XYZ file of C-alpha atoms in Angstrom:
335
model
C 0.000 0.000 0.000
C 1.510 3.135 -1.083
C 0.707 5.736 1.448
C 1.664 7.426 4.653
C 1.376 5.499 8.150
C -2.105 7.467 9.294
C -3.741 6.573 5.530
C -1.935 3.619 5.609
C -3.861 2.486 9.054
C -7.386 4.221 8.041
C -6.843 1.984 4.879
C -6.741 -1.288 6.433
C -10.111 -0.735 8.913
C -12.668 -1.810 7.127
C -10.963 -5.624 7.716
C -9.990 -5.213 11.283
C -12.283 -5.741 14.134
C -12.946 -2.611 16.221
C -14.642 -2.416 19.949
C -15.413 1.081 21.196
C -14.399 1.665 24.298
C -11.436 -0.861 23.920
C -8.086 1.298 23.867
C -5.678 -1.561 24.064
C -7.502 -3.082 20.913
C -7.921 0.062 19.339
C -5.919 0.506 16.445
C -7.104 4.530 16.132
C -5.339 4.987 19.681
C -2.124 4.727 18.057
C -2.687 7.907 16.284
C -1.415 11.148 17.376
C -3.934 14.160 17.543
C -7.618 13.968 18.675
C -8.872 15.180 15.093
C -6.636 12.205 13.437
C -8.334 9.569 16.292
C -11.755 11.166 15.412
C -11.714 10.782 11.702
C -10.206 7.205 12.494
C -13.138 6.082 14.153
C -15.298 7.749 11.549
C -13.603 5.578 8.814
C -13.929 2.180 11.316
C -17.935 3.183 11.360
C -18.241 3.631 7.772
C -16.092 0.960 5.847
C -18.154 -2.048 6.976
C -20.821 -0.496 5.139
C -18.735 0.324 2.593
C -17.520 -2.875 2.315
C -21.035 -4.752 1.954
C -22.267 -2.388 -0.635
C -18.969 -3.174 -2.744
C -18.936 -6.987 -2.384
C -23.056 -7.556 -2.122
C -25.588 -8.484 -4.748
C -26.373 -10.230 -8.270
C -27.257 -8.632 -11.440
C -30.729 -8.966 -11.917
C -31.767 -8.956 -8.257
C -30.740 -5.269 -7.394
C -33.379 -3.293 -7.025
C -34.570 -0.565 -9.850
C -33.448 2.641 -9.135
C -35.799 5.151 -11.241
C -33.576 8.289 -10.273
C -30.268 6.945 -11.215
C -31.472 4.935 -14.253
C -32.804 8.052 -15.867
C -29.289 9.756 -14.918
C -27.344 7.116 -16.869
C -26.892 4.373 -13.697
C -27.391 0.665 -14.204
C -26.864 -1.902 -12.204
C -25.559 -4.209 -14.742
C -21.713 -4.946 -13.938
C -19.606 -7.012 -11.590
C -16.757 -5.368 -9.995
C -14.401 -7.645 -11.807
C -15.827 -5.666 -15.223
C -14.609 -2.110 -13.555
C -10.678 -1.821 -13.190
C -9.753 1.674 -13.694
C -13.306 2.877 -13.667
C -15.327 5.168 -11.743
C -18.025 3.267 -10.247
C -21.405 3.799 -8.106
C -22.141 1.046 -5.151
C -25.750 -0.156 -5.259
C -27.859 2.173 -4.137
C -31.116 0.915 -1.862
C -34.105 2.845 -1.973
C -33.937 4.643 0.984
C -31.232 6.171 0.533
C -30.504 9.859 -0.528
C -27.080 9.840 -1.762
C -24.612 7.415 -3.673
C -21.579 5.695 -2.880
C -18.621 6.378 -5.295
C -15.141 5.133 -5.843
C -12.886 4.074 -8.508
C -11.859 0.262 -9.130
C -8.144 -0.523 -9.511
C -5.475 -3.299 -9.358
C -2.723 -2.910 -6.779
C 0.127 -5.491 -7.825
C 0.388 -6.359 -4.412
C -2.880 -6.696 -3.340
C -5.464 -7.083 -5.988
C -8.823 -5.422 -6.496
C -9.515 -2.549 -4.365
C -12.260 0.268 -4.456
C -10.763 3.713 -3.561
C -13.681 5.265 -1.754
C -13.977 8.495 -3.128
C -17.001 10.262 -1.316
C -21.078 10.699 -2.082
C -23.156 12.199 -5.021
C -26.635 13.369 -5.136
C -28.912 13.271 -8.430
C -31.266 16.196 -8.766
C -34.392 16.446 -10.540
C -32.634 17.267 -13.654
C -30.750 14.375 -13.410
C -27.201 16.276 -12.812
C -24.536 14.981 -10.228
C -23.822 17.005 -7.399
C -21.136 16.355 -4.542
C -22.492 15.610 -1.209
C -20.934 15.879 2.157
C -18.123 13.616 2.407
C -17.920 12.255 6.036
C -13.706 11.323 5.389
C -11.612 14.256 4.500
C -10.982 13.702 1.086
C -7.437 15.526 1.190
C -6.820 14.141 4.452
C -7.485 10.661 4.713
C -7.999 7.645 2.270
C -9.978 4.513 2.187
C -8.914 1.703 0.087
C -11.604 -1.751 0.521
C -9.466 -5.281 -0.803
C -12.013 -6.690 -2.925
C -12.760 -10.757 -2.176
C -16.344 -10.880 -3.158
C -17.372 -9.773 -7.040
C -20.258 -7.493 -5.888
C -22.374 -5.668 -8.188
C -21.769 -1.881 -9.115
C -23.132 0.530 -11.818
C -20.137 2.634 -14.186
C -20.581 6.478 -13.939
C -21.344 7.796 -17.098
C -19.407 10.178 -19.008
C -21.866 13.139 -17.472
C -21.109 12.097 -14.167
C -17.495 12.190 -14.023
C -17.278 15.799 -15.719
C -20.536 17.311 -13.408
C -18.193 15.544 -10.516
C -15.062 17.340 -11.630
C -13.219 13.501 -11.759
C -10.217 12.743 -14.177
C -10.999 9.589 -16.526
C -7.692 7.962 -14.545
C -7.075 9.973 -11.276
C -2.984 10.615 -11.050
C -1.990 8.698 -8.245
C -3.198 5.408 -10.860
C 0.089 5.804 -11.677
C 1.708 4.659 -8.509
C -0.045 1.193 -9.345
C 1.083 0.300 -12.702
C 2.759 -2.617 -12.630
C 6.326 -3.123 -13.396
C 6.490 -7.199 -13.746
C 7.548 -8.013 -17.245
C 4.623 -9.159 -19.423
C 4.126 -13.082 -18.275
C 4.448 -12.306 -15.121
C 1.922 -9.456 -15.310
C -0.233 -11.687 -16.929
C -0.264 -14.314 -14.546
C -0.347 -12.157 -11.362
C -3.670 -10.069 -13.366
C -5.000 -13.850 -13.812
C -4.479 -14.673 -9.895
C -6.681 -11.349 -9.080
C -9.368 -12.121 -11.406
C -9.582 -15.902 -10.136
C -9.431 -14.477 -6.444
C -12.326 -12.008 -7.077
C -14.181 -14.895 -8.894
C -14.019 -13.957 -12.686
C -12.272 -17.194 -13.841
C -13.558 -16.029 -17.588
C -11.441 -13.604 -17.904
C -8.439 -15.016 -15.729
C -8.012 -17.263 -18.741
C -7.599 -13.921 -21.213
C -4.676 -13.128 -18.899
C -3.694 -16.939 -18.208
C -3.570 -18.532 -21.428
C -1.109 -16.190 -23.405
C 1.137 -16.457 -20.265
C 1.296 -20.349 -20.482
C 1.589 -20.347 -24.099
C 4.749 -18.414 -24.219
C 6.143 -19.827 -20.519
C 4.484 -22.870 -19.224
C 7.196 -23.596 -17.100
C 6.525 -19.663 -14.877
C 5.697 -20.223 -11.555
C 2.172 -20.393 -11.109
C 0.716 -20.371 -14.442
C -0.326 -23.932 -14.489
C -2.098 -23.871 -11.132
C -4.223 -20.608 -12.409
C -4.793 -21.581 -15.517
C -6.402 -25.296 -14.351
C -8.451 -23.354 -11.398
C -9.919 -21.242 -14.173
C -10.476 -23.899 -16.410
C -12.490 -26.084 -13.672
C -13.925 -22.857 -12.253
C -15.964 -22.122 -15.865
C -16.441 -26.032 -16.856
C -13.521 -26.949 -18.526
C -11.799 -30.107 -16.792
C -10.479 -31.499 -19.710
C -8.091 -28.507 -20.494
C -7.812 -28.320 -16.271
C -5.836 -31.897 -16.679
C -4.247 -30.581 -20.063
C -1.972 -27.819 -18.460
C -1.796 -29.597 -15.102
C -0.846 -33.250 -15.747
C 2.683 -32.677 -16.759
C 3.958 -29.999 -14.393
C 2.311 -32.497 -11.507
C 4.306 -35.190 -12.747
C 7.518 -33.660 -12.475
C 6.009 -32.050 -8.843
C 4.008 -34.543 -7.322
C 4.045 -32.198 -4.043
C 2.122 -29.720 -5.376
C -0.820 -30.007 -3.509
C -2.821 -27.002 -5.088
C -2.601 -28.518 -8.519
C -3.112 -32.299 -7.588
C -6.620 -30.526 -6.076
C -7.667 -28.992 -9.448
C -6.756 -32.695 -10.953
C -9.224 -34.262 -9.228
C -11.707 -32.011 -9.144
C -11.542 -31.807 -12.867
C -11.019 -36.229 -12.927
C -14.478 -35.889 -10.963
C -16.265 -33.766 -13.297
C -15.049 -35.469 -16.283
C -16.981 -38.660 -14.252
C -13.077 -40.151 -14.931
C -14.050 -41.865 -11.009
C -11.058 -44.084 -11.073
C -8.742 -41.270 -11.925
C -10.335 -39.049 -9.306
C -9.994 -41.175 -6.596
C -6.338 -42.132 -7.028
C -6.037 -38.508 -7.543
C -8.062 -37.393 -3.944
C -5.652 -40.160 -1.947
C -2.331 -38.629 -3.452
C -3.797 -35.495 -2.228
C -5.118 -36.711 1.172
C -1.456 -38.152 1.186
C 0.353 -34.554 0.768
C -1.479 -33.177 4.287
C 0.069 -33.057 7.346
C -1.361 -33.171 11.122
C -1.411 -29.456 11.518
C -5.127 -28.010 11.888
C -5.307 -26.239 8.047
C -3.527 -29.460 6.721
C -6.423 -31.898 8.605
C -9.291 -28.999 7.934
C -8.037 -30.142 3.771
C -7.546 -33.840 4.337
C -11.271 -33.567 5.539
C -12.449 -31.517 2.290
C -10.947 -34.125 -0.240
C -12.330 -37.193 1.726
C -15.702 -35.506 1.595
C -14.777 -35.174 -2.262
C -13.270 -38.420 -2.060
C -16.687 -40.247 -0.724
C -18.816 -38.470 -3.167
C -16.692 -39.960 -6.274
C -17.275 -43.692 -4.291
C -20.706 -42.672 -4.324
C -20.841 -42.112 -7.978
C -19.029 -45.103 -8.521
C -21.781 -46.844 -6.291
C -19.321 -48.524 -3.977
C -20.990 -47.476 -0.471
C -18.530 -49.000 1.905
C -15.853 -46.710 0.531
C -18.294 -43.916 0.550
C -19.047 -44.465 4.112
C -15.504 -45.097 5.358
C -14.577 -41.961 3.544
C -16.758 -39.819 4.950
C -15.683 -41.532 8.637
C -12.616 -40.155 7.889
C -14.067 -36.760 7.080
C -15.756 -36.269 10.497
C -12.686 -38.110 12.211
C -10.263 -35.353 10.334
C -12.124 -32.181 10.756
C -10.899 -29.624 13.459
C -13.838 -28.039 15.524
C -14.750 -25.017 13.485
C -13.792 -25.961 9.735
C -16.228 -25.996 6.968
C -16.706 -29.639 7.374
C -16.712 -29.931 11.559
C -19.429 -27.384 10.822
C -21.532 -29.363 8.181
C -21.442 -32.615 10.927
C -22.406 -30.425 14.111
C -24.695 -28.165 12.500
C -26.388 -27.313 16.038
C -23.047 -26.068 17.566
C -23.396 -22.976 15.456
């Protein structure tokens, strides 16, 4: 994050927990003035909020908005469509004002929304700047993006009634100085973490065609592949590199998923055990191991062979530390 140590803290809030009243756990007590600790908790109050309007919804199921349609808004794109572009959050209709930012890349960290401030439409369907409860030339709010929420693009009118730059100048402190592959692949990773697999692959592919041997390319590319439906080119890129590193873990997961889905069952489930074989006792290894038996019974099931299916998913419940995904699915009632 490139920014001073105050910015750099009010960045980061909308992902840490915050209890008024709690100094010691109080990241804003670190700060120096009362003005800086006031804004701070301003920014904690506001950037959950933030956050869930950024990361929330479906297109299709946001509700109309007859104001901002008629001033050019539409609810029609996923964040993952908006790097370097002015967006509007969704807008519920209650509320008065809008929730604006622009949609980047950081290298480092992947999809953020800068948090910009609030607009207003008017009856004549202009833009108009509304209070902004963060200083805007004091303090900055940057929300990581892990969730592909739904968002509307400002129009053209927008950004000039505004007074916005197409690409705001401090953009350039993000570009990117990887050479082109691994540009490519790292631009793949963030669109597979934010859940665009689609176009991972229009970063992804070009990058394994010229270097299949970069780190990382293989393992992207065959997550996007199974992620949009296609195992058979998830086993294409994947089955050689796994071969030569039959450690990889990450990769021998995307084989079997895509073995599974290609209903190759006898594949798969040599492919889960080499898997379940890579883990290790630790709680995140055993939380795995207890993900690819579940997988693991589900392909004897398939194959109808029920004794396997039922040892299998024994081993699930047996493996599971109390509070993983699949402790949780067994003891539903401890929730």
């Amino acid at each position: 994050m490139r920014a001073n140590a105050a910015v750099a803290l009010l960045a980061v809030l909308g992902c840490l927990p915050f209890a008024e009243g709690q100094a010691k756990d109080d990241p804003c007590s670190k700060l120096k003035t009362d003005r800086e600790v006031q804004d701070c908790h301003t920014v904690s109050q506001i950037a959950p909020e933030i956050r869930s309007a950024a990361q929330n919804g479906t297109i299709g199921t946001v509700a109309s908005d007859q104001r901002g349609t008629a001033a050019g808004l539409s609810y029609n794109v996923h964040m993952s469509d908006c790097e370097n572009r002015w967006v509007a959050l969704y807008h519920g209709p209650e509320d008065r004002d809008y929730t604006y930012g622009f949609v980047y890349i950081d290298p480092e960290a992947g999809f953020t929304l800068h948090y910009f401030g609030h607009f207003i439409i008017d009856s004549d369907h202009k833009y108009h700047e509304a209070p902004n409860p963060i200083p805007p030339d004091k303090l900055s709010l940057k929300i990581r993006l892990e969730q592909n929420g739904v968002a509307a693009l400002l129009p053209s009118s927008a950004i000039t009634q505004l007074g916005l730059a197409e690409k705001p100048d401090w953009l350039k402190s993000y570009e990117d100085k990887a050479d082109p592959v691994t540009h490519e692949i790292s631009w793949g990773f963030f669109y597979n973490a934010i859940g665009d697999s689609r176009r991972a692959i229009d970063y992804l592919e070009p990058a394994y065609s010229e270097s299949p041997d970069a780190p990382r390319v293989d393992f992207e590319l065959a997550y996007a592949y199974n992620a949009v439906g296609r195992p058979a080119d998830a086993i294409r890129v994947s089955k050689s590199e796994f071969a030569r590193n039959p450690k990889n873990e990450l990769l021998c997961r995307e084989m079997a998923f895509a073995y599974l889905h290609l209903k190759s069952y006898k594949e798969a489930t040599e492919q889960y055990q080499s898997c379940i074989a890579l883990c290790d006792d630790s709680d995140k290894a055993r939380a795995e191991k207890s993900e690819l038996a579940m997988n693991l019974s589900s392909t004897y099931e398939r194959m109808g062979d029920t004794q396997s299916r039922d040892a299998w998913i024994k081993n699930a419940r047996d493996w599971a530390p109390k509070g993983s995904p699949v402790y949780k699915y067994f003891h539903p009632d401890e929730q």
